[in-house]
Short mmCIF file of C-alpha atoms in Angstrom, two decimals:
data_model
loop_
_atom_site.label_atom_id
_atom_site.label_comp_id
_atom_site.label_asym_id
_atom_site.label_seq_id
_atom_site.Cartn_x
_atom_site.Cartn_y
_atom_site.Cartn_z
CA MET A 1 128.57 102.01 167.85
CA LYS A 2 129.22 104.42 165.00
CA GLU A 3 128.21 101.87 162.40
CA ARG A 4 125.54 102.56 159.81
CA LEU A 5 122.99 100.05 159.00
CA ILE A 6 121.40 99.37 155.62
CA ILE A 7 118.50 96.90 155.32
CA ILE A 8 117.70 95.55 151.94
CA LYS A 9 114.48 93.83 150.84
CA ASN A 10 114.02 92.61 147.16
CA GLU A 11 117.11 94.61 146.13
CA GLU A 12 115.52 97.83 147.52
CA ILE A 13 116.94 99.75 150.58
CA ILE A 14 114.13 99.91 153.10
CA PHE A 15 116.14 101.36 156.07
CA GLU A 16 119.40 103.36 156.10
CA ASN A 17 120.50 105.02 159.45
CA LYS A 18 122.73 104.69 162.35
CA VAL A 19 122.69 101.24 163.86
CA LEU A 20 121.66 102.77 167.12
CA GLU A 21 118.31 103.72 165.29
CA LEU A 22 117.68 100.02 164.86
CA PRO A 23 113.83 99.54 165.12
CA ILE A 24 113.01 97.38 168.18
CA LYS A 25 109.61 96.06 169.24
CA ASP A 26 108.23 97.86 172.35
CA ASP A 27 107.57 94.43 174.14
CA PHE A 28 111.11 93.24 173.64
CA LEU A 29 112.39 96.56 175.16
CA ILE A 30 110.26 96.11 178.06
CA ALA A 31 111.06 92.38 178.54
CA LYS A 32 114.73 93.30 178.49
CA SER A 33 114.30 96.14 181.03
CA ILE A 34 112.59 93.58 183.26
CA GLU A 35 115.40 91.28 182.81
CA ILE A 36 118.08 93.85 183.41
CA PHE A 37 116.59 96.28 185.81
CA ASP A 38 113.32 94.57 187.05
CA ASP A 39 111.58 97.66 185.69
CA ASP A 40 108.62 97.63 183.40
CA ASP A 41 108.75 101.39 182.91
CA PRO A 42 112.34 102.37 182.30
CA CYS A 43 113.45 105.99 182.20
CA ILE A 44 115.06 107.35 178.90
CA ILE A 45 118.55 106.52 180.04
CA HIS A 46 117.75 103.04 180.96
CA GLN A 47 115.90 102.63 177.62
CA SER A 48 119.03 103.76 175.92
CA PHE A 49 121.09 101.23 177.75
CA ILE A 50 118.67 98.52 176.68
CA VAL A 51 118.87 99.78 172.92
CA ASN A 52 122.52 99.42 173.13
CA GLU A 53 122.21 95.90 174.47
CA PHE A 54 120.13 95.01 171.50
CA VAL A 55 122.43 96.71 169.08
CA SER A 56 125.48 94.92 170.52
CA LEU A 57 123.72 91.55 170.18
CA PHE A 58 122.78 92.47 166.75
CA LEU A 59 126.41 93.43 165.68
CA ASP A 60 127.67 90.35 167.30
CA LEU A 61 125.84 88.29 164.50
CA PHE A 62 128.05 89.95 161.78
CA ASP A 63 131.19 88.27 163.28
CA ASN A 64 133.50 90.43 161.30
CA ASN A 65 131.47 90.21 158.17
CA CYS A 66 129.77 93.32 156.84
CA GLU A 67 126.56 91.58 155.67
CA ILE A 68 124.21 88.96 157.00
CA LYS A 69 120.99 87.28 155.54
CA GLY A 70 117.91 87.61 157.60
CA SER A 71 117.08 84.05 156.76
CA ASP A 72 120.01 82.77 158.58
CA PHE A 73 119.07 84.52 161.92
CA VAL A 74 115.25 84.69 161.97
CA ALA A 75 115.10 83.58 165.77
CA ASN A 76 118.00 85.90 166.74
CA LEU A 77 116.36 88.93 165.17
CA ASN A 78 112.82 88.50 166.36
CA PHE A 79 113.24 91.61 168.45
CA LEU A 80 113.34 93.85 165.33
CA ASP A 81 110.16 95.75 164.46
CA ILE A 82 110.20 94.84 160.79
CA GLU A 83 108.16 92.22 159.11
CA ASN A 84 109.50 89.41 156.87
CA ILE A 85 112.98 89.15 158.38
CA GLU A 86 113.67 86.09 156.33
CA LEU A 87 113.50 88.34 153.12
CA LEU A 88 115.92 90.87 154.34
CA THR A 89 119.69 91.49 154.11
CA PHE A 90 121.53 93.53 156.65
CA ARG A 91 124.58 95.47 155.63
CA ILE A 92 126.89 97.39 158.11
CA THR A 93 129.16 100.23 157.04
CA ARG A 94 131.36 102.56 159.01
CA MET B 1 139.11 92.40 184.64
CA ASP B 2 136.78 94.75 186.28
CA VAL B 3 138.02 98.23 186.92
CA TYR B 4 135.73 100.66 188.94
CA LEU B 5 136.42 104.29 187.91
CA ASP B 6 133.33 105.91 189.33
CA ASN B 7 134.34 106.84 192.85
CA ASN B 8 132.87 110.23 192.63
CA ALA B 9 129.46 108.44 192.41
CA THR B 10 130.23 106.31 195.39
CA THR B 11 133.04 104.52 197.14
CA LYS B 12 133.53 100.93 198.57
CA VAL B 13 133.12 100.69 202.38
CA SER B 14 136.70 100.18 203.51
CA LYS B 15 137.67 97.08 205.53
CA GLU B 16 138.64 99.19 208.53
CA VAL B 17 135.29 101.11 208.48
CA PHE B 18 133.24 97.88 208.03
CA GLU B 19 135.05 96.12 210.98
CA ALA B 20 134.56 99.23 213.20
CA MET B 21 130.78 99.18 212.33
CA ILE B 22 130.05 95.46 212.96
CA PRO B 23 129.74 95.39 216.82
CA TYR B 24 127.08 98.03 216.68
CA PHE B 25 124.69 95.94 214.69
CA ASN B 26 124.03 93.15 217.14
CA GLU B 27 126.34 93.11 220.11
CA GLU B 28 126.04 96.74 221.14
CA PHE B 29 122.67 97.67 219.84
CA GLY B 30 121.35 99.81 222.71
CA ASN B 31 119.40 103.00 222.10
CA PRO B 32 121.52 105.98 223.10
CA SER B 33 118.42 107.66 224.61
CA SER B 34 118.07 104.72 227.15
CA LEU B 35 119.22 105.26 230.64
CA HIS B 36 120.57 101.82 231.36
CA THR B 37 124.04 100.41 230.78
CA LYS B 38 123.28 99.26 227.16
CA GLY B 39 122.13 102.68 226.17
CA ILE B 40 124.65 104.80 228.13
CA LYS B 41 127.45 102.75 226.52
CA ILE B 42 126.09 103.67 222.95
CA LYS B 43 125.57 107.21 224.06
CA LYS B 44 129.14 107.36 224.89
CA VAL B 45 130.06 105.88 221.43
CA LEU B 46 127.91 108.62 219.79
CA ASN B 47 129.46 111.39 221.62
CA GLN B 48 132.83 109.96 220.88
CA SER B 49 132.10 109.76 217.22
CA ARG B 50 130.81 113.29 217.18
CA LYS B 51 134.08 114.45 218.91
CA ILE B 52 136.20 112.68 216.43
CA ILE B 53 134.38 114.47 213.60
CA SER B 54 134.26 117.87 215.15
CA ASP B 55 137.98 117.68 215.91
CA LEU B 56 138.73 116.83 212.30
CA LEU B 57 136.70 119.67 211.10
CA GLY B 58 138.01 122.12 213.57
CA VAL B 59 134.48 122.82 215.06
CA ASN B 60 132.65 122.34 218.36
CA ARG B 61 130.79 119.05 219.15
CA ASN B 62 127.44 120.62 219.41
CA GLU B 63 127.77 121.98 215.78
CA ILE B 64 127.64 118.59 214.15
CA TYR B 65 124.25 117.08 213.36
CA PHE B 66 124.03 113.57 211.93
CA THR B 67 121.60 113.05 208.96
CA GLY B 68 120.60 110.31 206.67
CA SER B 69 122.35 111.62 203.58
CA GLY B 70 124.06 114.44 201.93
CA THR B 71 120.70 115.23 200.13
CA GLU B 72 119.01 115.52 203.53
CA SER B 73 121.70 117.73 204.72
CA ASN B 74 121.41 120.01 201.78
CA ASN B 75 117.64 120.10 201.95
CA TRP B 76 117.77 120.85 205.70
CA ALA B 77 120.36 123.67 205.29
CA LEU B 78 118.25 125.59 202.86
CA LYS B 79 114.70 124.76 204.07
CA GLY B 80 115.65 124.95 207.67
CA LEU B 81 117.11 128.61 207.17
CA ALA B 82 114.19 129.60 204.94
CA PHE B 83 111.49 128.39 207.44
CA SER B 84 113.06 129.97 210.42
CA ASN B 85 114.24 133.44 209.03
CA THR B 86 111.13 134.92 207.53
CA THR B 87 112.47 138.45 207.12
CA LYS B 88 114.87 137.71 204.22
CA SER B 89 113.73 136.18 200.92
CA GLU B 90 116.59 135.83 198.61
CA ILE B 91 118.99 133.00 198.04
CA ILE B 92 122.08 132.94 195.90
CA THR B 93 123.53 129.69 194.56
CA THR B 94 125.10 128.56 191.33
CA LYS B 95 124.17 126.89 188.02
CA ILE B 96 126.33 123.98 188.73
CA GLU B 97 125.05 122.72 192.26
CA HIS B 98 123.87 119.29 192.80
CA HIS B 99 120.15 118.67 192.25
CA SER B 100 119.67 118.40 195.99
CA ILE B 101 120.36 122.01 196.14
CA LEU B 102 118.84 123.09 192.73
CA HIS B 103 115.52 121.20 193.33
CA THR B 104 115.36 122.51 196.82
CA CYS B 105 115.74 126.00 195.46
CA ASN B 106 113.06 125.39 192.95
CA PHE B 107 110.64 124.32 195.84
CA LEU B 108 111.60 127.35 197.90
CA GLU B 109 110.81 129.56 194.78
CA SER B 110 107.45 128.08 194.78
CA LEU B 111 107.01 129.40 198.25
CA GLY B 112 107.90 132.94 197.16
CA PHE B 113 111.62 132.99 197.57
CA THR B 114 113.84 134.58 194.92
CA VAL B 115 116.78 132.47 193.88
CA HIS B 116 119.73 133.85 191.96
CA TYR B 117 121.83 131.31 190.07
CA LEU B 118 125.45 132.45 189.49
CA ASP B 119 127.05 131.73 186.26
CA VAL B 120 130.40 130.08 186.18
CA ASP B 121 133.47 130.48 183.94
CA GLN B 122 134.57 127.77 181.50
CA ASP B 123 136.41 125.97 184.34
CA GLY B 124 133.50 126.07 186.68
CA PHE B 125 134.57 128.93 188.95
CA ILE B 126 131.79 131.32 190.08
CA MET B 127 131.86 134.86 189.11
CA ILE B 128 132.72 136.63 192.29
CA ASP B 129 131.78 140.08 190.84
CA GLN B 130 128.40 138.84 190.08
CA LEU B 131 128.01 137.39 193.61
CA SER B 132 129.13 140.86 195.05
CA SER B 133 126.57 142.66 192.88
CA LEU B 134 123.71 140.35 193.82
CA ILE B 135 124.23 139.91 197.31
CA ASN B 136 122.12 142.51 199.42
CA ASP B 137 120.30 143.01 202.85
CA ASN B 138 117.53 140.62 201.75
CA THR B 139 119.94 137.82 200.97
CA LEU B 140 119.24 134.98 203.39
CA VAL B 141 121.88 132.52 202.36
CA VAL B 142 124.63 131.83 199.78
CA SER B 143 124.98 128.11 198.96
CA ILE B 144 127.89 127.06 197.01
CA ILE B 145 129.17 123.55 195.91
CA MET B 146 132.80 123.57 197.47
CA ALA B 147 134.06 120.71 195.09
CA ASN B 148 131.97 120.07 192.00
CA ASN B 149 130.92 116.39 191.72
CA GLU B 150 131.03 116.43 188.04
CA ILE B 151 133.95 118.62 186.80
CA GLY B 152 135.94 118.76 190.14
CA THR B 153 136.16 122.55 190.50
CA ILE B 154 137.11 123.53 193.94
CA GLN B 155 135.84 126.96 194.76
CA ASN B 156 137.56 129.73 196.73
CA ILE B 157 135.47 129.28 199.82
CA LYS B 158 137.42 131.78 202.06
CA GLN B 159 136.84 134.55 199.41
CA ILE B 160 133.12 133.86 199.18
CA SER B 161 132.91 133.61 202.90
CA LYS B 162 134.21 137.06 203.35
CA ILE B 163 131.72 138.49 200.96
CA CYS B 164 128.95 136.71 202.91
CA ASP B 165 130.21 137.93 206.27
CA ALA B 166 130.41 141.52 205.14
CA ASN B 167 126.72 141.25 204.11
CA SER B 168 125.55 139.35 207.16
CA THR B 169 124.36 136.56 205.07
CA TYR B 170 124.49 132.95 205.93
CA PHE B 171 126.97 130.84 203.86
CA HIS B 172 126.29 127.18 203.28
CA ILE B 173 128.66 125.00 201.43
CA ASP B 174 127.89 121.65 199.91
CA ALA B 175 131.11 119.82 200.82
CA ILE B 176 129.74 116.28 199.96
CA GLN B 177 132.40 115.70 197.26
CA ALA B 178 135.09 117.77 199.02
CA ALA B 179 135.27 116.22 202.49
CA THR B 180 138.45 114.16 202.93
CA HIS B 181 139.23 114.73 199.26
CA THR B 182 140.79 118.22 199.84
CA MET B 183 141.68 120.11 202.94
CA PHE B 184 139.31 122.41 204.68
CA ASP B 185 138.93 123.65 208.17
CA LEU B 186 135.37 124.86 208.72
CA LYS B 187 136.43 127.43 211.40
CA ASP B 188 139.08 128.83 209.22
CA THR B 189 136.84 129.19 206.10
CA GLY B 190 134.24 130.86 208.25
CA VAL B 191 131.15 129.02 206.64
CA ASP B 192 127.89 128.85 208.68
CA LEU B 193 126.69 125.43 207.39
CA ALA B 194 128.25 122.53 205.60
CA SER B 195 126.77 119.21 204.24
CA ILE B 196 128.86 116.10 204.28
CA SER B 197 128.09 112.53 203.09
CA GLY B 198 129.66 109.36 204.20
CA HIS B 199 129.60 107.14 201.15
CA LYS B 200 131.92 109.54 199.31
CA PHE B 201 134.72 108.51 201.31
CA HIS B 202 134.37 104.81 202.12
CA ALA B 203 131.65 105.05 204.73
CA PRO B 204 128.33 103.33 204.02
CA LYS B 205 125.42 105.02 202.11
CA GLY B 206 122.70 106.43 204.32
CA ILE B 207 124.79 108.63 206.74
CA GLY B 208 125.70 112.22 206.32
CA LEU B 209 125.99 115.35 208.54
CA LEU B 210 125.23 118.93 208.61
CA TYR B 211 127.56 121.22 210.35
CA VAL B 212 125.63 124.26 211.78
CA LYS B 213 127.72 127.05 213.26
CA GLU B 214 126.51 127.93 216.83
CA GLY B 215 123.94 130.79 216.81
CA THR B 216 122.65 130.02 213.21
CA LYS B 217 118.84 130.28 213.27
CA ILE B 218 117.62 126.97 211.75
CA THR B 219 114.53 124.98 212.28
CA ASN B 220 113.83 121.16 212.05
CA LEU B 221 112.98 119.33 208.95
CA ILE B 222 112.25 116.13 211.04
CA HIS B 223 110.20 116.53 214.16
CA GLY B 224 110.01 113.88 216.93
CA GLY B 225 112.29 113.08 219.79
CA GLN B 226 115.20 115.21 221.19
CA GLN B 227 117.88 113.63 219.27
CA GLU B 228 120.56 115.71 217.69
CA TYR B 229 120.10 118.57 220.20
CA GLY B 230 116.30 118.58 219.32
CA LEU B 231 116.92 119.53 215.72
CA ARG B 232 116.98 116.25 213.93
CA SER B 233 114.66 113.65 215.47
CA GLY B 234 115.02 109.85 214.94
CA THR B 235 116.98 107.23 216.82
CA GLU B 236 120.58 107.69 215.82
CA ASN B 237 121.97 105.22 213.37
CA ILE B 238 124.94 104.23 215.49
CA PRO B 239 126.84 101.75 213.26
CA TYR B 240 126.81 104.17 210.37
CA ILE B 241 127.72 107.02 212.59
CA VAL B 242 130.78 105.00 213.95
CA GLY B 243 131.47 104.24 210.23
CA LEU B 244 131.35 107.80 209.27
CA ALA B 245 133.77 109.00 212.04
CA LYS B 246 136.26 106.17 211.23
CA ALA B 247 136.16 106.88 207.40
CA MET B 248 136.62 110.53 207.96
CA LYS B 249 139.63 109.99 210.33
CA ILE B 250 141.29 107.72 207.89
CA GLY B 251 140.51 110.05 205.06
CA PHE B 252 141.87 113.24 206.65
CA ASN B 253 145.04 111.37 208.00
CA GLN B 254 145.79 110.09 204.31
CA LEU B 255 145.01 113.32 202.56
CA ASN B 256 148.29 114.46 201.50
CA ASP B 257 149.39 110.97 200.13
CA TYR B 258 145.89 110.70 198.64
CA GLU B 259 146.11 113.99 196.77
CA THR B 260 149.67 113.21 195.30
CA LYS B 261 148.77 109.67 194.21
CA LEU B 262 145.51 110.50 192.55
CA ASN B 263 146.86 113.66 190.77
CA ASN B 264 149.70 111.38 189.46
CA ILE B 265 147.38 108.82 188.19
CA SER B 266 145.14 111.55 186.49
CA LYS B 267 148.26 113.32 184.92
CA SER B 268 149.60 109.90 183.63
CA PHE B 269 146.24 108.92 182.07
CA LEU B 270 145.94 112.33 180.25
CA LYS B 271 149.47 111.74 179.08
CA ASP B 272 148.42 108.35 177.72
CA LEU B 273 145.41 109.96 175.80
CA ASP B 274 147.73 112.59 174.45
CA ASN B 275 150.15 110.01 173.26
CA ALA B 276 147.43 108.02 171.55
CA ASN B 277 146.23 111.19 169.72
CA ILE B 278 142.85 111.17 171.27
CA ASP B 279 140.74 114.21 170.59
CA TYR B 280 139.32 115.22 174.01
CA LYS B 281 138.72 118.25 176.20
CA LEU B 282 139.26 118.20 179.87
CA ASN B 283 136.25 119.91 181.53
CA GLY B 284 137.04 121.90 184.72
CA PRO B 285 140.34 123.27 186.06
CA LYS B 286 143.77 121.69 185.19
CA ILE B 287 144.96 118.91 187.66
CA GLY B 288 146.26 120.74 190.89
CA LYS B 289 145.01 122.54 194.01
CA ASN B 290 141.80 123.75 192.28
CA ARG B 291 140.57 120.37 191.17
CA LEU B 292 139.26 117.42 192.96
CA PRO B 293 141.98 114.79 193.22
CA GLY B 294 141.26 111.74 190.93
CA ASN B 295 138.48 113.35 189.03
CA LEU B 296 138.55 113.74 185.20
CA ASN B 297 135.68 114.95 183.24
CA LEU B 298 136.40 114.47 179.53
CA SER B 299 134.52 115.22 176.50
CA PHE B 300 135.22 113.49 173.21
CA ARG B 301 134.56 114.82 169.78
CA ASN B 302 131.63 113.31 167.67
CA ILE B 303 130.89 110.18 169.91
CA ASP B 304 127.74 109.08 171.51
CA GLY B 305 128.35 109.14 175.24
CA MET B 306 125.89 106.54 176.17
CA SER B 307 127.24 104.09 173.60
CA LEU B 308 130.88 104.85 174.82
CA SER B 309 129.88 104.21 178.40
CA PHE B 310 128.04 100.92 177.24
CA LEU B 311 131.09 99.71 175.40
CA LEU B 312 133.30 100.43 178.27
CA ASN B 313 130.96 98.68 180.59
CA LYS B 314 130.95 95.58 178.50
CA GLN B 315 134.59 95.38 178.84
CA GLY B 316 134.62 95.83 182.58
CA VAL B 317 135.49 99.44 182.79
CA TYR B 318 132.91 101.44 184.95
CA VAL B 319 132.59 105.19 184.44
CA SER B 320 129.88 107.82 184.51
CA THR B 321 128.44 109.71 181.65
CA GLY B 322 127.44 113.47 181.74
CA SER B 323 123.93 112.72 180.83
CA ALA B 324 120.80 113.73 182.56
CA CYS B 325 117.49 112.02 182.52
CA ASP B 326 114.53 113.78 181.15
CA THR B 327 111.14 112.12 180.57
CA GLU B 328 111.52 112.47 176.85
CA SER B 329 115.20 112.83 175.94
CA ILE B 330 118.76 112.31 177.04
CA ASP B 331 120.21 115.82 177.63
CA ILE B 332 123.72 116.78 178.65
CA SER B 333 124.17 117.70 182.27
CA HIS B 334 123.38 121.18 183.61
CA VAL B 335 127.02 121.41 184.73
CA ILE B 336 128.42 120.77 181.32
CA LYS B 337 125.92 123.13 179.75
CA ALA B 338 126.89 125.80 182.18
CA ILE B 339 130.65 125.67 181.16
CA ASN B 340 129.53 126.08 177.54
CA ILE B 341 131.94 123.44 175.86
CA PRO B 342 132.08 123.46 172.17
CA GLN B 343 129.00 121.77 170.34
CA GLN B 344 131.13 118.98 168.80
CA TYR B 345 132.28 117.89 172.24
CA GLN B 346 128.89 117.88 173.88
CA SER B 347 127.60 114.39 172.89
CA ALA B 348 130.08 112.32 174.87
CA THR B 349 131.22 113.37 178.28
CA LEU B 350 132.73 110.84 180.77
CA ARG B 351 133.60 111.31 184.25
CA ILE B 352 136.44 109.08 185.34
CA SER B 353 137.05 109.06 189.03
CA PHE B 354 140.07 107.06 190.34
CA SER B 355 140.70 105.78 193.86
CA THR B 356 143.93 104.97 195.60
CA SER B 357 143.18 101.29 195.87
CA LEU B 358 143.54 100.89 192.09
CA THR B 359 146.43 98.61 191.00
CA LYS B 360 148.97 99.38 188.38
CA ASP B 361 147.47 96.66 186.22
CA GLU B 362 143.93 97.87 186.59
CA ILE B 363 144.95 101.46 185.60
CA GLU B 364 146.84 100.07 182.58
CA TYR B 365 144.02 97.71 181.59
CA ALA B 366 141.43 100.48 181.89
CA THR B 367 143.55 102.95 179.97
CA LYS B 368 144.07 100.77 177.06
CA ILE B 369 140.28 99.83 176.88
CA ILE B 370 139.41 103.48 177.00
CA ILE B 371 141.88 104.36 174.36
CA ASN B 372 140.91 101.58 172.05
CA THR B 373 137.26 102.18 172.43
CA ILE B 374 137.39 105.77 171.80
CA LYS B 375 139.75 105.38 168.74
CA SER B 376 137.29 102.77 167.31
CA GLU B 377 134.30 105.08 167.88
CA GLN B 378 136.11 108.38 166.62
CA ASN B 379 137.39 106.91 163.43
#
């Protein structure tokens, strides 16, 4: 997961970092932890596993493309801790 | 395809061991302390299991004490000595011990003991000169991990034993990762105490033992009935003890073939990494008599270890990372820290531990997945 992620809103870059730094809502992290480990208070290593799980799901949406529109995946991206997903463009670089 | 390459973490209970245990769950369920036919029969099974193990280890029957785990054995060895020998207050161990030793030492430090943590060289071998300079009349025990569970380093136990003997100091070995994986005869090595755990060699989890040489002054951790010569109370876990004896017998009988086969798998795997131009570093000694068979601890340059392990898991290849869990951050393990690997290799360490039951197809599949995943992450 070496990819870098750029998030663009109204032609302005609002996020540029490693894809593993993807901002994820806390309640989604906890829900996923309960789903995978039945643990509502995961340790940092388990949290890291969960982040990898979300990032993996996120990367699958690109399906060999390097860019996706948030408007096409609003429901799939509801775990992201960013507002107005429908206005965003996500670009992946290596 | 699923390929389990984490046999240093735990092993599958073998078919023979499982079948040997089954009768003692429901048909032969007596309490060995009961003086009736059901109990007496089980007492005999308990004694026979203890004899099988003591013969394999080259020690006396009354020197083998069954415990609930390797961690319990390690705790008991150090606390049991510390609580019953009040005239000496120093302990020597290493920086690359399992947490069941390190955290027990931390606890004993809180009670006033002084603990010295030996440095290790880049392959994980202890500094013998440092041990010789630290050991003194006030040293109660030297506790050393015989085969390191992360990097596979097998220490020179006989040499350490001589130093302890010359200084009238107890010598405990954590042989949890070593038993049945490398040859050792407790009598020959001259150690005073040794910890062993069943689940590392195809017995179930929840059974271990502590060898305590006759004459060693040690006190109970668990008080109650007179089981285990009055030193470890609690009704004996007969099915698991039977499983432990069976697994140990199979393990020691197969040892030569086991070492050869696993060393060949390891060498072949490293050759494949080399042929694929993977940038890696082998942590611990080179494959051979000083390294745990089937253990490879590898660091890869500029990769995130958690992600690498996650990606391998997604493809059905199960390995361990060298990470340690802190409350706030993911840190590299204390063992990897102690051997001082170069900074750029510290972020991704994988422990791959093979077993003899792996098929050629499984090894080929796992090798291909590991190489492709690392290549994709390193590019």
